[in-house]
Coordinates of C-alpha atoms and ligand atoms in Angstrom, one line a residue:
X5 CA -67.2 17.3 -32.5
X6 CA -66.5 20.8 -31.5
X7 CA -63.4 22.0 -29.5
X8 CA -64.1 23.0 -25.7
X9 CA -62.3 23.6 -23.1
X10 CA -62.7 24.3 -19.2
X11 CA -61.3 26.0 -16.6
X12 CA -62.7 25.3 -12.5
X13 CA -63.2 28.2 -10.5
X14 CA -63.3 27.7 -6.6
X15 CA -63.7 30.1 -3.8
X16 CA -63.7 29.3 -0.3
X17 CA -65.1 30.3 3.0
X18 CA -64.2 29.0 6.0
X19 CA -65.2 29.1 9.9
X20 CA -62.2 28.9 12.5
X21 CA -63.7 28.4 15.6
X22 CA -61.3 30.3 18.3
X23 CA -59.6 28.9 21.4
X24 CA -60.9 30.9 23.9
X25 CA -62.2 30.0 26.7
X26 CA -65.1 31.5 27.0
X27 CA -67.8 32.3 24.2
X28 CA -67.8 35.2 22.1
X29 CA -70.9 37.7 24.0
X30 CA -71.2 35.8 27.4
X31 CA -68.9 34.1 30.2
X32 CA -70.3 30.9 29.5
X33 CA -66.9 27.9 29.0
X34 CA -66.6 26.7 25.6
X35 CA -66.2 22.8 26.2
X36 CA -66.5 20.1 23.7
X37 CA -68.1 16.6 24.9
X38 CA -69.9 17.8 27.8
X39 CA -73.6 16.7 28.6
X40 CA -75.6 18.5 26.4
X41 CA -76.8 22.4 27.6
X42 CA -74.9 22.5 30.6
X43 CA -72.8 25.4 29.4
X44 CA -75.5 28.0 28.6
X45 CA -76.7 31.4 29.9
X46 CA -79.7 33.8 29.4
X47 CA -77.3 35.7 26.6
X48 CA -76.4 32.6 24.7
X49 CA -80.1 31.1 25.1
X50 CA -81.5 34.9 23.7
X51 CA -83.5 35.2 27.0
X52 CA -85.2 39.0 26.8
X53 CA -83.4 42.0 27.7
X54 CA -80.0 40.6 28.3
X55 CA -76.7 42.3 27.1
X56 CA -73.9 40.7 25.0
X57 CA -70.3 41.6 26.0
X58 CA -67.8 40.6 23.2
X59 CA -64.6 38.7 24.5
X60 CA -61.9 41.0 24.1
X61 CA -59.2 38.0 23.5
X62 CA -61.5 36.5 20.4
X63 CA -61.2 40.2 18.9
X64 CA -57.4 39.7 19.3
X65 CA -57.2 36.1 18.2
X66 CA -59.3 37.3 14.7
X67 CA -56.9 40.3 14.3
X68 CA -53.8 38.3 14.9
X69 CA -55.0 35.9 12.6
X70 CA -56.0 38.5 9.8
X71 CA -52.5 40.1 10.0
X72 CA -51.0 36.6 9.4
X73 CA -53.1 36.6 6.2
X74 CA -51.9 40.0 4.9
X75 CA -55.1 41.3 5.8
X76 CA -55.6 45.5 6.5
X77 CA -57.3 46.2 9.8
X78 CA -59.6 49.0 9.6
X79 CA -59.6 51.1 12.8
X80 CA -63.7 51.1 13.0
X81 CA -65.8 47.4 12.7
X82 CA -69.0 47.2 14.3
X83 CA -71.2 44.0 14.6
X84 CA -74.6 43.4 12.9
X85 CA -77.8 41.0 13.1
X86 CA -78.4 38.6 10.6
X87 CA -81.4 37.0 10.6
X88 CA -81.8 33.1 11.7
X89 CA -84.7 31.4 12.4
X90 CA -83.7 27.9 13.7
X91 CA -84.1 26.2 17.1
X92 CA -80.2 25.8 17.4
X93 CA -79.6 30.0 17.7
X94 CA -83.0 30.7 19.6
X95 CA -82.5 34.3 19.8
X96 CA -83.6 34.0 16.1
X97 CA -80.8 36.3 14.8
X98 CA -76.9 35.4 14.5
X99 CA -74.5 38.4 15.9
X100 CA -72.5 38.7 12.4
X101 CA -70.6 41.2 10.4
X102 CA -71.8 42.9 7.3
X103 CA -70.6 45.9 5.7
X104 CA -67.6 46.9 8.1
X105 CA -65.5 44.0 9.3
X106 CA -62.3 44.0 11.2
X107 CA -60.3 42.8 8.3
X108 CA -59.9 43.2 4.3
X109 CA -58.1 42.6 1.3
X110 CA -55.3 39.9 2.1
X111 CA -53.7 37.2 1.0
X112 CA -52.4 33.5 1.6
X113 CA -49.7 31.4 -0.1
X114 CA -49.7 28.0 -0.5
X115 CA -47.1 25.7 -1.0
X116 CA -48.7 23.3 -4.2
X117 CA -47.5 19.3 -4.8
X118 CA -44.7 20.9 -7.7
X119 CA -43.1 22.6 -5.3
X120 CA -44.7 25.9 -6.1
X121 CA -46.5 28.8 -4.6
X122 CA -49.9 30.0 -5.3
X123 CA -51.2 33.8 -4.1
X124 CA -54.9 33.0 -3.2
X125 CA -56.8 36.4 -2.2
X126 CA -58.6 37.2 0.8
X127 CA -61.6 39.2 0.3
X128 CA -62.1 39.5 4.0
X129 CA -62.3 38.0 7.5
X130 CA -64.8 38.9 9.7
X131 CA -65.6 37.6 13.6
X132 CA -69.4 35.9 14.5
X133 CA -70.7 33.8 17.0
X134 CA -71.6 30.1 15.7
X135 CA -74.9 28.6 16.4
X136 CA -75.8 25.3 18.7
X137 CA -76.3 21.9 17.5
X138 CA -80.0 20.2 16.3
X139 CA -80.2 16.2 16.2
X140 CA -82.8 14.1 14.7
X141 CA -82.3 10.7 16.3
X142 CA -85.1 11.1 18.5
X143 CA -88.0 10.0 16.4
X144 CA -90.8 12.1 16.3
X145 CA -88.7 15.0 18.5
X146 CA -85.6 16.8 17.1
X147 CA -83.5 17.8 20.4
X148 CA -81.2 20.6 20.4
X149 CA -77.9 21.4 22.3
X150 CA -77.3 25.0 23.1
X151 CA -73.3 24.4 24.3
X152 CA -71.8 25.6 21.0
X153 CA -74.1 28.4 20.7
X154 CA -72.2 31.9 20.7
X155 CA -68.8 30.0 20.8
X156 CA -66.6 32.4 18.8
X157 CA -66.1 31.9 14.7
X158 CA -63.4 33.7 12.2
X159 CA -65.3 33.7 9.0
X160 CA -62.5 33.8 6.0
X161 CA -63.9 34.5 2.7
X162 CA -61.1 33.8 -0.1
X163 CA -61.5 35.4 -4.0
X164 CA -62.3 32.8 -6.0
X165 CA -58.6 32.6 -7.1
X166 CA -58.2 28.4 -7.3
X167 CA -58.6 26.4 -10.3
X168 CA -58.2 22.8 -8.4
X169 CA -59.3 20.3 -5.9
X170 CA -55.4 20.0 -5.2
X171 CA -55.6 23.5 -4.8
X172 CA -58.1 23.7 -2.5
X173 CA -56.8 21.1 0.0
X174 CA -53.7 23.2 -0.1
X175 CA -55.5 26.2 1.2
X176 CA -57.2 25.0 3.9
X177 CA -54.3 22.6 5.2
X178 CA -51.9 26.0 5.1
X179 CA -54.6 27.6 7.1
X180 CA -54.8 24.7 9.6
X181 CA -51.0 25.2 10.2
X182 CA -51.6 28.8 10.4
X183 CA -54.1 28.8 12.8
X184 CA -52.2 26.3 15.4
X185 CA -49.0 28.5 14.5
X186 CA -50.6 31.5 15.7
X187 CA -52.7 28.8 18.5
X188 CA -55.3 30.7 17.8
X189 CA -57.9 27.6 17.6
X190 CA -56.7 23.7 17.8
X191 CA -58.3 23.4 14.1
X192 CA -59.5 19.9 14.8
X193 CA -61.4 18.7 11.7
X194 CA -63.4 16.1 14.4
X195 CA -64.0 18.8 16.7
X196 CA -65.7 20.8 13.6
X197 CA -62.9 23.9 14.3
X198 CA -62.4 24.3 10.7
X199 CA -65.7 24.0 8.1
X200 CA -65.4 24.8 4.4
X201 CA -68.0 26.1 2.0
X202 CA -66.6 26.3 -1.2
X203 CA -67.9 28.1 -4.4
X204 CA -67.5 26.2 -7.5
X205 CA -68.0 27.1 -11.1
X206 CA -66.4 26.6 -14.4
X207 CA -65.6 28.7 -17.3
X208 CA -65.9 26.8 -20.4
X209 CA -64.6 27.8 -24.0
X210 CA -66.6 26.6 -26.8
X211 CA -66.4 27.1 -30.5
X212 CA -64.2 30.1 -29.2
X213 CA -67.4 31.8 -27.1
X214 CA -66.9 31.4 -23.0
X215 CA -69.7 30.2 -21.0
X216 CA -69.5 30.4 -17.5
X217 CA -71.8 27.8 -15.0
X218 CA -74.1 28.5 -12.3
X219 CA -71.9 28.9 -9.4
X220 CA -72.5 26.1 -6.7
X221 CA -71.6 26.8 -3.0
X222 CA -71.4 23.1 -1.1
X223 CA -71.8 23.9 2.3
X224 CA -70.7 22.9 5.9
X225 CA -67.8 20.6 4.9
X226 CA -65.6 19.3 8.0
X227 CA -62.6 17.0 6.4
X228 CA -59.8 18.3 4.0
X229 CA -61.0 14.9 2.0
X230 CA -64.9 15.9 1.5
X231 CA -63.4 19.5 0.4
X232 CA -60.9 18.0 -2.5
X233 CA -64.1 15.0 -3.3
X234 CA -66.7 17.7 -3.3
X235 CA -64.5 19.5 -6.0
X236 CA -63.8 17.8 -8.1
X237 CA -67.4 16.2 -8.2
X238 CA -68.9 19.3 -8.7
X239 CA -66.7 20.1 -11.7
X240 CA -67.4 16.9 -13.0
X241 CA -71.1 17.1 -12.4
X242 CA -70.9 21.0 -14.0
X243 CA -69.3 19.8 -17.1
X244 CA -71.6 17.2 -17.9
X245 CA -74.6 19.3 -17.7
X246 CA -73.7 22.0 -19.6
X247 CA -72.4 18.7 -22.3
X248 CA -75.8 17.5 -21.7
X249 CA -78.1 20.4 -22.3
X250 CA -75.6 21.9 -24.5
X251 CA -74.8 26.1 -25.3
X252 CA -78.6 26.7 -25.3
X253 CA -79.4 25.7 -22.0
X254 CA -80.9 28.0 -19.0
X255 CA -78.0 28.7 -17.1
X256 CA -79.9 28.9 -14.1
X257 CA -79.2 30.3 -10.6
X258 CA -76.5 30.1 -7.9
X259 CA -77.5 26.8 -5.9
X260 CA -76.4 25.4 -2.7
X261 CA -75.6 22.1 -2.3
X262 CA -74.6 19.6 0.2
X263 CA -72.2 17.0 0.4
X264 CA -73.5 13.1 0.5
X265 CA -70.5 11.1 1.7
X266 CA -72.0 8.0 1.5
X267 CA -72.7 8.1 -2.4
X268 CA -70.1 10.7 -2.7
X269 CA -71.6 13.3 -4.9
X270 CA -73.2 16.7 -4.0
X271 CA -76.8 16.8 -3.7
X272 CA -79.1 20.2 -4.4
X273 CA -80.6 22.3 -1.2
X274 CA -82.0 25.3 -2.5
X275 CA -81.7 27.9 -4.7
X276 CA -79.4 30.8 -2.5
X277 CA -81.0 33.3 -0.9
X278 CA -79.2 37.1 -1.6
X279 CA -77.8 38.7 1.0
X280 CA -80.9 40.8 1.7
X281 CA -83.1 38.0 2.8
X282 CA -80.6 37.9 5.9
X283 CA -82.1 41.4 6.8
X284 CA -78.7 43.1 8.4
X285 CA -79.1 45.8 10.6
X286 CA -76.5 47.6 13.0
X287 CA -76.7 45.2 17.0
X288 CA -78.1 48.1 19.1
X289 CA -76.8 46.4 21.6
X290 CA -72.4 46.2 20.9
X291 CA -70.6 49.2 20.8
X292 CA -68.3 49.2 17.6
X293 CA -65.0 48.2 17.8
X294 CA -62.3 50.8 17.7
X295 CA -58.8 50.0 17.6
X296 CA -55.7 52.3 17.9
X297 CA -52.4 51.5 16.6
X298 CA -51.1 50.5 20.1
X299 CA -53.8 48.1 20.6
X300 CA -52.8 46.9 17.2
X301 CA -48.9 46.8 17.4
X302 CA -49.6 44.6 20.8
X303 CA -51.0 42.3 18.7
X304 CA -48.8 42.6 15.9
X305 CA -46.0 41.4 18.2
X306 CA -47.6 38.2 18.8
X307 CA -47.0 37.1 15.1
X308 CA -44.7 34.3 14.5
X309 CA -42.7 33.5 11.6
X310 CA -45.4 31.7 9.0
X311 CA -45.1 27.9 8.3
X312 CA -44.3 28.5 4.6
X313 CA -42.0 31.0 5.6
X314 CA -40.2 28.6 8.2
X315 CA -40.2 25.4 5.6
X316 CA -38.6 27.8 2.9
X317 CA -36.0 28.7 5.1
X318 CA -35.5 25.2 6.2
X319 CA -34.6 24.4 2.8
X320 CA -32.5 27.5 2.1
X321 CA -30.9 27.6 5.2
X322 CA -30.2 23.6 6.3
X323 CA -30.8 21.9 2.9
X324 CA -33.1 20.2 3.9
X325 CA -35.6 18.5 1.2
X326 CA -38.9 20.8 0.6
X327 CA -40.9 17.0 1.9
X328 CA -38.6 17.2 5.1
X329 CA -38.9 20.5 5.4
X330 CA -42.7 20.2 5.0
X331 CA -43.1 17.8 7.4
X332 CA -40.8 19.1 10.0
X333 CA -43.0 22.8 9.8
X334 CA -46.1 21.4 10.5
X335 CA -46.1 21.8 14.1
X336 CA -44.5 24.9 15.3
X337 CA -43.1 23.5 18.9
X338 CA -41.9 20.5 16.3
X339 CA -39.9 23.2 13.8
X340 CA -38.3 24.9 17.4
X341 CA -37.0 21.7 18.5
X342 CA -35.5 20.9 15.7
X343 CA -34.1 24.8 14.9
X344 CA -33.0 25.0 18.9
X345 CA -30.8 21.8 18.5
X346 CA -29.2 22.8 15.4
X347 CA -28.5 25.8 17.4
X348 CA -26.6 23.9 20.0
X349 CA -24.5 22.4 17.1
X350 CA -26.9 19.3 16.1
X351 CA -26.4 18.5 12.7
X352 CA -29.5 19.1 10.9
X353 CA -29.8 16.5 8.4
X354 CA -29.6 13.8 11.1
X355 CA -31.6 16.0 13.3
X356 CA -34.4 16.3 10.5
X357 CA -34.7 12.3 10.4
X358 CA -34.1 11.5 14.0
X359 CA -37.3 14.1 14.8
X360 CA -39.5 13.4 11.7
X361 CA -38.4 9.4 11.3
X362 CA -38.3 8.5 15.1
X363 CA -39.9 11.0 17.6
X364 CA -42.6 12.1 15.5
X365 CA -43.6 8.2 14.5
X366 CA -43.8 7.7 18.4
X367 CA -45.6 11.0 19.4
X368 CA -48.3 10.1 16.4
X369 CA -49.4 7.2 18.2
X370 CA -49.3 8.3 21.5
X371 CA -51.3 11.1 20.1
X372 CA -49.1 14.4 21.2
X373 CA -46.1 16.6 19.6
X374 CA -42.5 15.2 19.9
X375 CA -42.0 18.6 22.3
X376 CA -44.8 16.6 24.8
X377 CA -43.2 13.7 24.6
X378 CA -40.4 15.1 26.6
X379 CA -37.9 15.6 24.3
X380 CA -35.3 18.4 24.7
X381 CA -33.0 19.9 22.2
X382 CA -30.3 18.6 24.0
X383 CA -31.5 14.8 23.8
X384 CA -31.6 15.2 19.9
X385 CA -27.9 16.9 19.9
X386 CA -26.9 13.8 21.9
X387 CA -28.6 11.8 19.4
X388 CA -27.2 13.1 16.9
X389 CA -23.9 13.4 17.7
X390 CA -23.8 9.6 19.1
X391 CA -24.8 8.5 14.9
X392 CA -21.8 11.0 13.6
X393 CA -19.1 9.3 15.8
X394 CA -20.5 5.9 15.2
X395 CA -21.2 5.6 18.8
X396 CA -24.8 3.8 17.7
X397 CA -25.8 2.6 14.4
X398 CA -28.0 3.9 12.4
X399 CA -30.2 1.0 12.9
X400 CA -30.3 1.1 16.8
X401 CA -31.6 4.5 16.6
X402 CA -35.5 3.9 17.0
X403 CA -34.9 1.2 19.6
X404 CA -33.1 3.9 21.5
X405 CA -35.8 7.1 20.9
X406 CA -38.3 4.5 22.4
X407 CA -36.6 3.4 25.3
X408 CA -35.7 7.2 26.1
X409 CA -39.1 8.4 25.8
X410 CA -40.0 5.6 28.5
X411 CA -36.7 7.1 30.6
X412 CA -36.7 10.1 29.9
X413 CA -34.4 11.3 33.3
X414 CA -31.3 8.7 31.5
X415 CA -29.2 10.0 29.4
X416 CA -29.3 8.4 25.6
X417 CA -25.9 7.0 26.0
X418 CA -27.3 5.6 29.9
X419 CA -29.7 4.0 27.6
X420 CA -27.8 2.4 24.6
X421 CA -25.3 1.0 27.6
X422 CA -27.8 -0.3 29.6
X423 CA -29.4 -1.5 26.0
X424 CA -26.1 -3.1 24.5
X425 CA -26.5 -0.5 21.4
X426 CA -23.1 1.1 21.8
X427 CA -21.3 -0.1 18.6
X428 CA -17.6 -0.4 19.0
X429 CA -15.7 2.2 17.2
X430 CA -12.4 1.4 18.6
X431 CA -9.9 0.4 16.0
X432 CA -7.5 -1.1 18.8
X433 CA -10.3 -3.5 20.1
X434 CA -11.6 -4.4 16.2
X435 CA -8.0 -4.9 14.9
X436 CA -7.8 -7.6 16.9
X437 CA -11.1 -9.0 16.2
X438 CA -10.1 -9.3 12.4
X439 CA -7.0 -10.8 13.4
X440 CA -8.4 -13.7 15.3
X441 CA -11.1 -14.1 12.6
X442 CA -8.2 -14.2 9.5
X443 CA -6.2 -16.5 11.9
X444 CA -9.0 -19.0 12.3
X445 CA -10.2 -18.7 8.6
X446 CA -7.4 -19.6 6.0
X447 CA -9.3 -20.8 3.3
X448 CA -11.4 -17.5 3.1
X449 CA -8.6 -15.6 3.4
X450 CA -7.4 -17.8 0.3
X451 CA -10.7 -17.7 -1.4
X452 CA -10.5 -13.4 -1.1
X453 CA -6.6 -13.4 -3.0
X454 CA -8.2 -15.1 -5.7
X455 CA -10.2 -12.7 -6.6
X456 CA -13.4 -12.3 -8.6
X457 CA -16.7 -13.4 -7.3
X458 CA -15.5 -16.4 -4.7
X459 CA -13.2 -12.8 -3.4
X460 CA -16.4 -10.8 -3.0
X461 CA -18.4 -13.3 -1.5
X462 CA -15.3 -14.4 1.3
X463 CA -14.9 -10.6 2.0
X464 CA -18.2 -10.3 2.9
X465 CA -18.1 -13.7 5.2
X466 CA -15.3 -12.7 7.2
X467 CA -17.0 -9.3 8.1
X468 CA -19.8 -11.2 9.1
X469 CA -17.7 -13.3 11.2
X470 CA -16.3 -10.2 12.8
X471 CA -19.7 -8.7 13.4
X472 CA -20.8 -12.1 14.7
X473 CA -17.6 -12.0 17.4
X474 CA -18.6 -8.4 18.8
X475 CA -21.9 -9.5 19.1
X476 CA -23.2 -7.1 16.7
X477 CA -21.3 -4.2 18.2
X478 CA -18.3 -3.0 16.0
X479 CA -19.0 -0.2 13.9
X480 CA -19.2 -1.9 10.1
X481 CA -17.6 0.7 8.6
X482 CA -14.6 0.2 10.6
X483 CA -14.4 -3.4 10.3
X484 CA -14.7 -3.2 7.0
X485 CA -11.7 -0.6 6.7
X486 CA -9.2 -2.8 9.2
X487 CA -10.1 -6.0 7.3
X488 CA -9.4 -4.5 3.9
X489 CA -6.4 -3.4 4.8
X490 CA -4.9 -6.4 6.4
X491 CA -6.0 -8.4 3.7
X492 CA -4.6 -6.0 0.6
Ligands
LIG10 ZN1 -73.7 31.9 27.7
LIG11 MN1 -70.6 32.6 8.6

């Protein structure tokens, strides 16, 4: 048995599809569920002799989202044809970039399971217009939908810079928060905003020679969970062939492949065509794209601080766990909530778990962000500060962020009144609680002098009794304090 080892080798490239609201070369309204080609035009449906006019606020949206990746703008790009002969882009070429893109040479990190950060590479980012949508379902006829055609796509092209499905997953979720960050594109994986192709090989060590497989680009991926399956499949399947044919075997081309979900495994589409079959040439009919540093600096300023940037500081700044942290970051109006009322003196901790543990379990199913639920800074201060004086329990706390979100013009104390959830905190009014229960008790007052086990258990009766009197609402922590004093 000879020694081998492997290493996986993934790139990625992914297609953002931009919020605007129009497409990228024509006026036409990017909507998603509407009857089929009722948002189309001569440009988008290649009619003969019409102009495309790029959408100046999808050349922003790519450039602000290039910057966020570290990415250098060049001050020339121009657009170019690449050949496409399908039904679902009838024009028969897609309006691409080639050999001058609007952005280069960046980077993105991403924050792994251990806690660590990985540096991935970004070749380059480049803006295209996506094509329409062909179904089969129509037996002998294939019917196509032009709606989607020339709706505005970022194409991100990472270096081939992760070794993991883990990794992979990690990449494209950052970007997801990036993008909605930046609100740039919703990046809904079941509106197809976000589609991964990534480029899989492995370098194996044998007898101490390295071999290196085929490299195998699974297209058109829409869920986070077909991009870490198709991974790790493909690595998998990689490993056993070259165990299979062993070091002799004919290593083959680079292949495309598509991802079966039902059987879960990658099937083979064709052998990939080099970038000449596309036939690029120069769009004789778009101006290149110049862009001046004030053009450029107005865009700048629309950068936010990044996610990862945010949940580090979270951590630094609030001590807050990195999971807390992680999942308080991942909406941006979610994160400003929380940082606005920690400005206005909320403390953070209890801030961190009223938001993530209460607000955010209630906007999930409603299907919106704690911010559209209605909830203000100030509310969570309240909230807040009701828990540190013991004004509610801990317990009482999701009873009263639902019935707030369903009133949202009362105040949470209005609520936890109107609610019974006020918890006594006054040691006048539970002093006299414990009296009457220590008067009415004897023989567990007895029981707790003798100590031992028969003490623990009696302690723990008469604080029930106690509870029991104030119909749930002293604060335990008190009673607990009054009664072990009277009874010491
Ligand atoms: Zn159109
Ligand atoms: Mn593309």
């Amino acid at each position: 048995m000879s020694d081998l080892q492997y290493r996986t080798i993934v790139g990625l490239e992914i297609h953002v599809h931009l919020a605007t609201r129009t497409k990228m070369f024509c006026g036409c309204e990017m909507a998603y569920g509407v009857r089929p080609n009722s948002r189309v035009c001569p440009v988008c449906m290649g009619m003969p002799g019409v102009l495309p006019v790029m959408n100046k606020q999808a050349f922003e949206y790519a450039v602000l989202t290039a910057l966020a990746l570290n990415c250098s703008i060049p001050s020339f790009t121009k657009w170019d044809r690449k050949s496409y002969y399908y039904p679902d882009l009838p024009k028969n070429y897609q309006i691409s970039q080639y050999d001058l893109p609007m952005s280069e040479n960046g980077f993105i990190d991403i924050p792994l399971e251990s806690g660590q950060v990985k540096r991935i590479g970004i070749i380059r980012a480049h803006l295209e217009e996506d094509a329409g949508k062909n179904t089969h379902t129509l037996g002998n006829f294939s019917a196509v939908d032009l709606n989607r055609t020339g709706s505005p796509l970022l194409e991100i092209v990472t270096e081939p810079d992760m070794s993991s499905p883990d990794e992979v997953r990690a990449l494209a979720v950052e970007l997801q928060r990036i993008v909605r960050y930046l609100g740039v594109s919703e990046g809904d994986m079941q509106k197809g905003h976000m589609r991964f192709e990534p480029n899989i090989n492995l370098a194996i060590t044998k007898d101490g020679q390295e071999y290196r497989t085929p490299i195998a680009e699974i297209k058109n991926l829409n869920s986070f969970r077909a991009l870490e399956r198709s991974v790790a499949y493909e690595t998998a399947r990689q490993l056993d062939e070259f165990t299979d044919r062993g070091i002799t075997m004919q290593m083959g081309n680079k292949s495309t492949r598509g991802w079966d979900d039902d059987n879960q495994c990658t099937v083979l589409q064709r052998e990939k065509e080099e970038a000449h079959d596309y036939r690029y040439f120069p769009d004789p009919d778009l101006v290149p794209v110049e862009m001046d540093d004030e053009w450029l600096s107005r865009i700048r300023a629309d950068l936010c601080e990044m996610p990862i940037q945010k949940q580090n500081r979270f951590v630094s700044e609030f001590a807050l766990s990195e999971y807390d942290a992680g999942v308080l970051t991942q909406i941006r109006s979610t994160a400003e909530l929380f940082e606005q009322a920690v400005a206005l003196g909320a403390d953070p901790k209890k801030a961190c778990n009223i938001i993530t543990q209460n607000f955010q379990k209630i906007a999930n199913e409603k299907g919106c962000t704690v911010c559209e639920l209605g909830i203000t800074p100030e509310k969570i201060v309240e909230m807040t500060n009701m828990v540190t004086i013991g004004q509610i329990s801990s317990t009482s706390v999701s009873s009263i962020a639902v019935l707030s979100v369903a009133n949202l013009s009362k105040t949470l104390r209005e609520i936890a009144v109107e609610h019974n959830l006020i918890q006594t905190s006054d040691a006048g009014e539970i002093e006299a609680l414990v009296d009457q229960v220590i008067a009415d008790n004897p023989a567990a007052v007895e029981d707790v002098t003798s100590g031992g086990k028969k003490s623990k258990k009696a302690r723990g009766f008469l604080l029930g009794q106690v509870m029991q009197r104030s119909k749930g609402q002293a604060n335990p922590k008190i009673v607990a304090q009054i009664l072990a004093k009277k009874l010491s």
